[in-house]
């Protein structure tokens, strides 16, 4: 990795879990309401720990495609009900995937998976606020682009989040979780069941690759 410098009873347990999900939430529907939505301003923003300028990209690494939005900023903060999260420059919550690896860092979300969970790509120069620079790095994906890692874990957005502050991806498939500023998964607010991911975007061509999306 190229490190950047830069039970009382069962009923009670169910009440605790459902406190995070709004009325009408259906864990088995890909188009369900969010597990929770941070509609209010963050309750307490984490003070920035560091701002760093990562090293320049290696010459053999492919630049991000011109039509792909880069993740220019990582912001670690606290939000209502969920607690510690990391967002990008647009306020969208970032996630980590249990089928990835942090040692060594490796991303296993490709093809249709990556259409639903777009990787947080970088040109090596994201600004950091509330995320320590020693927790942030990159991993080279199969296509040669560089994906941001936090605590060694590759991080992603979720296309099911339609606006900043949502975390509809929390607990999806039992493998996707909101990432914290140290790279650990946030288990503060979980759905009562196992939500399904939204479908990949409509295919524009006959050959999309990757087979049926199951993550």
Coordinates of N, CA and C in Angstrom, one line a residue:
X1 N 0.8 -1.2 0.0 CA 0.0 0.0 0.0 C 0.9 1.2 0.0
X2 N 0.5 2.1 -0.8 CA 1.3 3.4 -0.9 C 0.7 4.3 0.2
X3 N 1.3 4.3 1.3 CA 0.8 5.1 2.4 C 0.8 6.6 2.1
X4 N -0.3 7.3 2.4 CA -0.3 8.7 2.1 C 0.3 9.4 3.4
X5 N 1.0 10.4 3.1 CA 1.4 11.3 4.2 C 0.3 12.2 4.5
X6 N 0.0 12.3 4.1 CA -1.2 13.3 4.1 C -2.3 12.7 5.0
X7 N -29.4 -8.7 26.2 CA -30.3 -9.5 26.2 C -31.0 -9.1 27.5
X8 N -31.7 -7.7 27.9 CA -32.3 -8.3 29.0 C -33.3 -9.3 28.5
X9 N -34.2 -9.1 27.6 CA -35.1 -10.0 26.9 C -35.0 -9.7 25.4
X10 N -35.4 -10.7 24.6 CA -35.3 -10.5 23.2 C -36.1 -9.3 22.7
X11 N -37.3 -9.1 23.3 CA -38.1 -7.9 22.9 C -37.3 -6.6 23.1
X12 N -36.6 -6.5 24.2 CA -35.8 -5.3 24.4 C -34.8 -5.1 23.4
X13 N -34.1 -6.2 23.0 CA -33.1 -6.1 22.0 C -33.7 -5.6 20.6
X14 N -34.9 -6.1 20.3 CA -35.5 -5.6 19.1 C -35.8 -4.1 19.1
X15 N -36.2 -3.7 20.2 CA -36.5 -2.2 20.4 C -35.3 -1.4 20.1
X16 N -34.2 -1.9 20.7 CA -32.9 -1.2 20.5 C -32.5 -1.1 19.0
X17 N -32.7 -2.2 18.3 CA -32.3 -2.2 16.9 C -33.2 -1.4 16.1
X18 N -34.6 -1.5 16.3 CA -35.5 -0.7 15.4 C -35.5 0.7 15.7
X19 N -34.8 1.2 16.8 CA -34.7 2.6 17.0 C -34.0 3.3 15.9
X20 N -33.2 2.6 15.2 CA -32.4 3.2 14.1 C -33.2 3.3 12.8
X21 N -34.2 2.4 12.7 CA -34.9 2.4 11.4 C -36.2 3.2 11.5
X22 N -36.5 4.0 10.5 CA -37.8 4.7 10.5 C -39.0 3.8 10.2
X23 N -40.2 4.3 10.5 CA -41.4 3.6 10.2 C -41.5 3.2 8.7
X24 N -41.9 2.0 8.4 CA -42.1 1.6 7.0 C -40.8 1.0 6.4
X25 N -39.8 0.9 7.2 CA -38.5 0.4 6.7 C -38.7 -1.1 6.4
X26 N -38.3 -1.6 5.2 CA -38.4 -3.0 4.8 C -37.0 -3.4 4.5
X27 N -36.4 -4.3 5.4 CA -35.0 -4.7 5.2 C -34.8 -5.5 3.9
X28 N -35.9 -6.1 3.4 CA -35.8 -7.0 2.3 C -36.1 -6.3 0.9
X29 N -36.3 -5.1 1.0 CA -36.5 -4.3 -0.3 C -35.3 -3.5 -0.6
X30 N -34.9 -3.6 -1.8 CA -33.7 -2.8 -2.3 C -34.1 -1.4 -2.4
X31 N -35.4 -1.0 -2.5 CA -35.8 0.4 -2.6 C -36.3 0.9 -1.3
X32 N -35.9 0.2 -0.2 CA -36.4 0.6 1.2 C -36.0 2.0 1.6
X33 N -36.7 2.5 2.6 CA -36.4 3.7 3.2 C -35.0 3.5 3.9
X34 N -34.3 4.6 4.1 CA -33.0 4.4 4.7 C -33.1 3.9 6.1
X35 N -32.0 3.2 6.5 CA -31.9 2.7 7.9 C -32.0 3.9 8.8
X36 N -31.4 4.9 8.4 CA -31.4 6.2 9.2 C -30.9 7.3 8.3
X37 N -31.5 8.4 8.5 CA -31.0 9.6 7.7 C -30.6 10.7 8.6
X38 N -29.4 11.2 8.4 CA -28.9 12.3 9.2 C -29.4 13.6 8.7
X39 N -30.7 13.9 9.0 CA -31.3 15.1 8.4 C -30.8 16.3 9.1
X40 N -30.4 16.2 10.3 CA -30.0 17.4 11.1 C -28.5 17.5 10.9
X41 N -28.0 18.7 11.3 CA -26.6 18.9 11.3 C -25.9 17.9 12.2
X42 N -24.6 17.6 12.0 CA -23.9 16.7 12.9 C -24.0 17.2 14.3
X43 N -24.2 16.2 15.2 CA -24.3 16.7 16.6 C -23.0 17.2 17.2
X44 N -21.9 16.7 16.7 CA -20.6 17.2 17.2 C -19.5 16.8 16.2
X45 N -19.1 17.8 15.5 CA -18.1 17.5 14.5 C -16.7 17.2 15.2
X46 N -16.1 16.2 14.7 CA -14.7 15.8 15.2 C -13.8 16.9 14.7
X47 N -12.9 17.3 15.6 CA -11.9 18.3 15.3 C -11.0 17.7 14.3
X48 N -10.6 18.4 13.3 CA -9.6 17.9 12.3 C -8.3 17.5 13.1
X49 N -7.8 16.3 12.7 CA -6.6 15.8 13.3 C -5.4 16.1 12.4
X50 N -5.6 16.2 11.2 CA -4.5 16.4 10.3 C -4.9 16.8 8.9
X51 N -4.1 17.6 8.3 CA -4.4 17.9 6.9 C -3.0 17.6 6.2
X52 N -3.1 16.7 5.2 CA -1.9 16.3 4.6 C -1.9 16.3 3.1
X53 N -0.8 16.4 2.5 CA -0.6 16.4 1.1 C 0.1 15.1 0.7
X54 N -0.6 14.1 0.1 CA 0.0 12.8 -0.2 C 1.1 13.0 -1.3
X55 N 1.9 11.9 -1.4 CA 2.9 11.9 -2.3 C 2.4 11.9 -3.7
X56 N 3.1 12.3 -4.7 CA 2.7 12.2 -6.1 C 2.5 10.8 -6.5
X57 N 1.6 10.5 -7.5 CA 1.3 9.1 -7.9 C 2.5 8.6 -8.6
X58 N 2.7 7.2 -8.5 CA 3.8 6.6 -9.2 C 3.6 6.6 -10.7
X59 N 4.6 6.6 -11.4 CA 4.5 6.8 -12.9 C 3.8 5.7 -13.6
X60 N 3.8 4.4 -12.9 CA 3.2 3.3 -13.6 C 1.7 3.1 -13.2
X61 N 1.1 4.1 -12.5 CA -0.3 4.0 -12.1 C -1.1 4.7 -13.1
X62 N -2.2 4.1 -13.4 CA -3.1 4.8 -14.4 C -3.9 5.9 -13.8
X63 N -4.0 7.0 -14.5 CA -4.8 8.1 -14.0 C -6.2 7.8 -14.0
X64 N -7.0 8.4 -13.1 CA -8.5 8.1 -13.1 C -9.1 8.5 -14.5
X65 N -10.1 7.7 -14.9 CA -10.8 8.1 -16.2 C -11.3 9.5 -16.1
X66 N -11.4 10.2 -17.2 CA -11.8 11.6 -17.2 C -13.2 11.8 -16.8
X67 N -14.1 10.8 -17.0 CA -15.5 11.0 -16.6 C -15.8 10.5 -15.2
X68 N -14.8 10.1 -14.4 CA -15.0 9.6 -13.1 C -14.8 10.7 -12.1
X69 N -15.7 10.9 -11.1 CA -15.5 11.9 -10.1 C -14.5 11.4 -9.1
X70 N -13.6 12.2 -8.8 CA -12.6 11.8 -7.7 C -13.1 12.2 -6.4
X71 N -12.6 11.5 -5.4 CA -12.9 11.9 -4.0 C -11.8 12.8 -3.5
X72 N -12.1 14.1 -3.5 CA -11.2 15.1 -3.2 C -11.0 15.4 -1.7
X73 N -11.9 14.9 -0.9 CA -11.8 15.3 0.5 C -12.4 14.1 1.3
X74 N -11.8 13.9 2.5 CA -12.3 12.9 3.5 C -12.6 13.7 4.7
X75 N -13.8 13.6 5.2 CA -14.2 14.4 6.4 C -14.7 13.4 7.5
X76 N -14.0 13.3 8.6 CA -14.4 12.4 9.7 C -15.2 13.3 10.7
X77 N -16.4 12.8 11.1 CA -17.2 13.6 12.0 C -18.2 12.7 12.7
X78 N -19.0 13.2 13.6 CA -20.1 12.5 14.3 C -21.4 13.0 13.7
X79 N -22.3 12.1 13.5 CA -23.6 12.5 13.0 C -24.7 11.9 13.9
X80 N -25.9 12.4 14.0 CA -26.9 11.9 14.8 C -27.2 10.5 14.6
X81 N -27.4 9.7 15.7 CA -27.7 8.3 15.7 C -26.6 7.4 15.2
X82 N -25.9 7.7 14.2 CA -24.9 6.8 13.7 C -23.5 7.0 14.4
X83 N -23.2 8.2 14.8 CA -21.9 8.4 15.5 C -20.8 8.7 14.5
X84 N -19.7 8.0 14.6 CA -18.5 8.4 13.8 C -18.7 7.9 12.3
X85 N -18.5 8.8 11.4 CA -18.5 8.4 10.0 C -17.4 9.2 9.2
X86 N -17.3 8.8 8.0 CA -16.4 9.5 7.1 C -17.2 9.8 5.8
X87 N -17.2 11.1 5.4 CA -17.9 11.5 4.2 C -16.9 12.0 3.2
X88 N -17.4 12.1 2.0 CA -16.5 12.7 0.9 C -16.8 14.2 0.9
X89 N -16.3 14.9 -0.1 CA -16.5 16.3 -0.2 C -17.9 16.8 -0.4
X90 N -18.8 15.9 -0.9 CA -20.2 16.2 -1.1 C -21.1 15.8 0.1
X91 N -20.5 15.3 1.1 CA -21.2 14.9 2.3 C -21.8 13.5 2.3
X92 N -21.4 12.7 1.2 CA -21.9 11.4 1.1 C -21.1 10.4 2.0
X93 N -21.8 9.6 2.8 CA -21.1 8.6 3.7 C -20.4 7.6 2.9
X94 N -19.2 7.2 3.4 CA -18.4 6.2 2.8 C -18.6 4.8 3.6
X95 N -18.3 3.7 2.8 CA -18.5 2.4 3.4 C -17.3 1.5 3.1
X96 N -17.2 0.4 3.9 CA -16.2 -0.6 3.7 C -16.9 -2.0 3.5
X97 N -16.2 -2.9 2.8 CA -16.8 -4.2 2.4 C -16.1 -5.3 3.1
X98 N -16.8 -6.2 3.7 CA -16.2 -7.3 4.5 C -15.5 -8.3 3.6
X99 N -15.8 -8.3 2.3 CA -15.1 -9.3 1.4 C -13.8 -8.7 0.8
X100 N -13.5 -7.5 1.2 CA -12.2 -6.9 0.9 C -11.2 -7.3 1.9
X101 N -10.0 -6.9 1.8 CA -9.0 -7.2 2.7 C -8.2 -5.9 3.1
X102 N -7.7 -5.9 4.4 CA -6.9 -4.7 4.8 C -5.5 -5.1 4.9
X103 N -5.1 -6.4 4.9 CA -3.7 -6.8 5.1 C -3.4 -8.0 4.2
X104 N -3.0 -7.8 3.0 CA -2.8 -6.5 2.4 C -4.1 -5.9 1.9
X105 N -4.1 -4.6 1.7 CA -5.3 -3.9 1.1 C -5.6 -4.5 -0.2
X106 N -6.9 -4.9 -0.4 CA -7.3 -5.4 -1.7 C -8.8 -5.2 -1.8
X107 N -9.2 -4.8 -3.0 CA -10.6 -4.6 -3.4 C -11.2 -5.7 -4.2
X108 N -12.3 -6.3 -3.7 CA -12.9 -7.4 -4.5 C -14.3 -7.0 -5.0
X109 N -14.6 -5.7 -5.1 CA -15.8 -5.2 -5.6 C -15.5 -4.6 -7.0
X110 N -15.9 -5.4 -8.0 CA -15.6 -5.0 -9.4 C -16.9 -5.2 -10.2
X111 N -16.8 -4.8 -11.5 CA -17.9 -5.0 -12.4 C -19.2 -4.4 -11.9
X112 N -20.3 -5.2 -11.8 CA -21.6 -4.7 -11.4 C -21.5 -4.2 -9.9
X113 N -20.7 -4.9 -9.1 CA -20.6 -4.5 -7.7 C -20.1 -3.0 -7.7
X114 N -19.1 -2.7 -8.5 CA -18.6 -1.4 -8.5 C -19.5 -0.3 -9.1
X115 N -20.5 -0.8 -9.8 CA -21.5 0.1 -10.3 C -22.5 0.6 -9.2
X116 N -22.7 -0.4 -8.3 CA -23.6 -0.1 -7.1 C -22.8 0.6 -6.0
X117 N -21.6 0.2 -5.9 CA -20.7 0.7 -4.8 C -19.5 1.4 -5.5
X118 N -19.6 2.6 -6.0 CA -18.5 3.2 -6.7 C -17.3 3.4 -5.8
X119 N -16.1 2.9 -6.2 CA -14.9 3.1 -5.3 C -14.6 4.6 -5.2
X120 N -14.0 4.9 -4.1 CA -13.6 6.3 -3.9 C -12.2 6.4 -4.5
X121 N -12.2 6.9 -5.7 CA -10.9 7.0 -6.4 C -10.2 8.3 -6.1
X122 N -8.9 8.3 -6.3 CA -8.1 9.5 -6.0 C -6.9 9.7 -7.0
X123 N -6.5 10.9 -7.1 CA -5.3 11.2 -7.9 C -4.1 11.4 -6.9
X124 N -4.3 11.0 -5.6 CA -3.3 11.1 -4.7 C -3.3 12.4 -3.9
X125 N -4.3 13.2 -4.0 CA -4.3 14.5 -3.3 C -5.6 14.8 -2.6
X126 N -6.2 13.9 -1.9 CA -7.4 14.3 -1.1 C -7.1 15.1 0.1
X127 N -7.9 16.0 0.5 CA -7.7 16.8 1.7 C -8.4 16.1 2.8
X128 N -7.7 16.1 4.0 CA -8.2 15.4 5.2 C -8.6 16.3 6.3
X129 N -9.8 16.0 6.8 CA -10.3 16.7 8.0 C -11.0 15.7 8.9
X130 N -10.4 15.6 10.1 CA -11.0 14.7 11.1 C -10.6 13.2 10.8
X131 N -9.7 13.0 9.9 CA -9.2 11.7 9.5 C -7.6 11.8 9.6
X132 N -7.0 11.0 10.4 CA -5.5 11.1 10.5 C -4.8 10.6 9.3
X133 N -3.8 11.3 8.8 CA -3.1 10.9 7.6 C -2.5 9.6 7.7
X134 N -2.1 9.1 8.9 CA -1.5 7.8 9.0 C -2.5 6.6 8.8
X135 N -3.8 7.0 8.7 CA -4.8 5.9 8.5 C -5.2 5.9 7.0
X136 N -4.8 6.8 6.2 CA -5.2 6.9 4.8 C -4.1 6.5 3.8
X137 N -4.5 5.7 2.9 CA -3.6 5.2 1.9 C -4.3 4.9 0.6
X138 N -3.7 4.2 -0.3 CA -4.4 3.8 -1.6 C -4.1 2.4 -1.9
X139 N -5.0 1.8 -2.7 CA -4.7 0.5 -3.3 C -5.0 0.5 -4.8
X140 N -4.2 -0.1 -5.6 CA -4.4 -0.1 -7.0 C -5.4 -1.2 -7.4
X141 N -6.4 -0.7 -8.1 CA -7.5 -1.6 -8.5 C -7.1 -2.4 -9.8
X142 N -7.9 -3.3 -10.2 CA -7.6 -4.1 -11.4 C -7.4 -3.3 -12.6
X143 N -8.1 -2.2 -12.7 CA -8.0 -1.3 -13.9 C -6.9 -0.3 -13.8
X144 N -6.1 -0.4 -12.7 CA -4.9 0.5 -12.6 C -5.2 1.8 -11.9
X145 N -6.5 2.1 -11.6 CA -6.8 3.3 -10.9 C -6.5 3.1 -9.4
X146 N -6.4 4.2 -8.7 CA -6.1 4.1 -7.3 C -7.3 4.4 -6.4
X147 N -7.6 3.6 -5.4 CA -8.7 3.7 -4.6 C -8.3 4.0 -3.2
X148 N -9.0 5.0 -2.5 CA -8.6 5.4 -1.2 C -8.9 4.2 -0.2
X149 N -8.0 4.0 0.8 CA -8.2 3.1 1.9 C -8.1 3.9 3.2
X150 N -8.9 3.4 4.2 CA -8.8 4.0 5.5 C -8.6 2.8 6.5
X151 N -7.5 2.9 7.2 CA -7.1 1.7 8.0 C -6.8 0.5 7.2
X152 N -6.5 0.7 6.0 CA -6.2 -0.4 5.1 C -7.4 -0.9 4.2
X153 N -8.6 -0.5 4.6 CA -9.8 -0.9 3.9 C -10.2 0.0 2.8
X154 N -10.4 -0.5 1.6 CA -10.9 0.3 0.5 C -12.2 0.9 0.8
X155 N -12.5 2.1 0.4 CA -13.8 2.7 0.8 C -14.6 3.1 -0.5
X156 N -15.9 3.1 -0.3 CA -16.9 3.3 -1.4 C -18.0 4.2 -1.1
X157 N -18.7 4.7 -2.1 CA -20.0 5.3 -1.9 C -21.0 4.3 -2.3
X158 N -22.3 4.6 -2.1 CA -23.4 3.7 -2.4 C -24.5 4.5 -3.2
X159 N -24.8 3.9 -4.4 CA -25.8 4.7 -5.2 C -27.2 4.7 -4.7
X160 N -27.4 3.9 -3.6 CA -28.7 3.9 -3.0 C -28.9 5.1 -2.1
X161 N -27.8 5.8 -1.7 CA -27.8 7.0 -1.0 C -28.1 8.1 -2.0
X162 N -29.3 8.7 -1.9 CA -29.7 9.7 -2.9 C -29.3 11.2 -2.5
X163 N -28.9 11.4 -1.2 CA -28.5 12.7 -0.8 C -27.5 12.6 0.3
X164 N -26.8 13.6 0.5 CA -25.8 13.6 1.6 C -26.4 13.3 2.9
X165 N -25.7 12.6 3.7 CA -26.2 12.3 5.1 C -26.9 11.0 5.2
X166 N -27.3 10.4 4.1 CA -28.0 9.1 4.2 C -27.0 8.0 4.4
X167 N -27.5 6.9 5.0 CA -26.7 5.7 5.0 C -27.5 4.4 4.8
X168 N -28.2 4.4 3.7 CA -29.0 3.3 3.3 C -28.2 2.0 3.1
X169 N -26.9 2.2 2.9 CA -26.0 1.0 2.6 C -25.6 0.3 3.9
X170 N -26.0 0.8 5.1 CA -25.5 0.2 6.3 C -26.1 -1.2 6.4
X171 N -25.3 -2.3 6.6 CA -25.7 -3.6 6.8 C -26.2 -4.3 5.5
X172 N -26.1 -3.7 4.4 CA -26.5 -4.4 3.1 C -25.8 -5.7 2.9
X173 N -26.5 -6.7 2.7 CA -25.9 -8.0 2.4 C -25.2 -8.6 3.6
X174 N -25.2 -7.9 4.7 CA -24.5 -8.4 5.9 C -23.0 -8.2 5.7
X175 N -22.6 -7.4 4.7 CA -21.2 -7.2 4.4 C -20.7 -5.8 4.2
X176 N -21.7 -4.9 4.1 CA -21.3 -3.5 3.9 C -21.7 -2.7 5.1
X177 N -20.7 -1.8 5.5 CA -20.9 -1.1 6.8 C -20.3 0.3 6.6
X178 N -20.9 1.3 7.3 CA -20.3 2.6 7.3 C -18.9 2.6 7.9
X179 N -18.0 3.3 7.3 CA -16.6 3.2 7.8 C -16.4 4.4 8.8
X180 N -15.6 4.1 9.8 CA -15.2 5.1 10.8 C -13.9 5.8 10.4
X181 N -13.5 6.9 11.0 CA -12.2 7.5 10.6 C -11.0 6.7 10.9
X182 N -11.1 5.6 11.7 CA -9.9 4.7 11.9 C -10.0 3.5 11.0
X183 N -11.0 3.4 10.1 CA -11.1 2.3 9.2 C -12.0 1.2 9.8
X184 N -12.4 1.2 11.0 CA -13.2 0.2 11.6 C -14.6 0.4 11.1
X185 N -15.4 -0.7 11.1 CA -16.8 -0.6 10.7 C -17.7 -0.1 11.8
X186 N -18.6 0.8 11.5 CA -19.5 1.4 12.5 C -20.7 0.5 12.7
X187 N -20.8 0.0 13.9 CA -21.9 -0.9 14.2 C -22.9 -0.3 15.2
X188 N -22.9 1.0 15.3 CA -23.7 1.8 16.2 C -25.2 1.7 15.9
X189 N -25.5 1.7 14.6 CA -26.9 1.7 14.2 C -27.1 0.7 13.1
X190 N -27.7 -0.4 13.4 CA -27.9 -1.5 12.4 C -29.3 -1.8 12.1
X191 N -29.7 -2.3 10.9 CA -31.0 -2.6 10.6 C -31.4 -3.9 11.3
X192 N -32.7 -4.2 11.4 CA -33.2 -5.4 12.1 C -33.0 -6.6 11.2
X193 N -32.9 -6.5 9.9 CA -32.7 -7.6 9.0 C -31.5 -7.4 8.2
X194 N -31.5 -8.0 7.0 CA -30.3 -7.9 6.1 C -30.8 -7.2 4.8
X195 N -30.6 -5.9 4.7 CA -31.1 -5.2 3.5 C -30.4 -5.7 2.3
X196 N -31.1 -5.6 1.1 CA -30.6 -5.9 -0.1 C -30.1 -4.7 -0.8
X197 N -29.1 -4.8 -1.7 CA -28.6 -3.7 -2.4 C -29.5 -3.3 -3.5
X198 N -29.5 -2.1 -3.9 CA -30.2 -1.6 -5.1 C -29.7 -2.3 -6.3
X199 N -30.4 -2.3 -7.4 CA -29.9 -2.9 -8.6 C -28.9 -2.0 -9.3
X200 N -28.0 -2.6 -10.1 CA -27.0 -1.8 -10.8 C -27.8 -0.8 -11.8
X201 N -27.2 0.2 -12.2 CA -27.8 1.1 -13.2 C -28.1 0.3 -14.4
X202 N -29.1 0.8 -15.2 CA -29.5 0.2 -16.4 C -28.3 0.1 -17.4
X203 N -28.2 -1.1 -18.0 CA -27.0 -1.3 -18.8 C -27.2 -0.6 -20.2
X204 N -26.1 0.0 -20.6 CA -26.2 0.8 -21.9 C -25.7 -0.1 -23.0
X205 N -25.1 -1.2 -22.7 CA -24.6 -2.1 -23.8 C -24.9 -3.5 -23.5
X206 N -24.7 -4.3 -24.5 CA -25.1 -5.7 -24.4 C -24.1 -6.5 -23.5
X207 N -22.8 -6.0 -23.4 CA -21.9 -6.7 -22.6 C -21.5 -5.8 -21.4
X208 N -21.9 -6.2 -20.3 CA -21.6 -5.5 -19.1 C -20.6 -6.2 -18.2
X209 N -20.5 -7.5 -18.3 CA -19.5 -8.3 -17.6 C -19.9 -8.4 -16.1
X210 N -19.3 -9.3 -15.4 CA -19.5 -9.5 -14.0 C -20.6 -10.4 -13.6
X211 N -21.4 -10.8 -14.5 CA -22.5 -11.8 -14.1 C -23.5 -11.1 -13.2
X212 N -24.4 -11.9 -12.6 CA -25.5 -11.3 -11.8 C -24.9 -10.7 -10.5
X213 N -25.4 -9.5 -10.2 CA -24.9 -8.9 -9.0 C -25.5 -9.4 -7.8
X214 N -24.7 -9.9 -6.8 CA -25.2 -10.5 -5.6 C -24.7 -9.9 -4.3
X215 N -23.9 -8.9 -4.4 CA -23.4 -8.3 -3.1 C -24.4 -7.5 -2.4

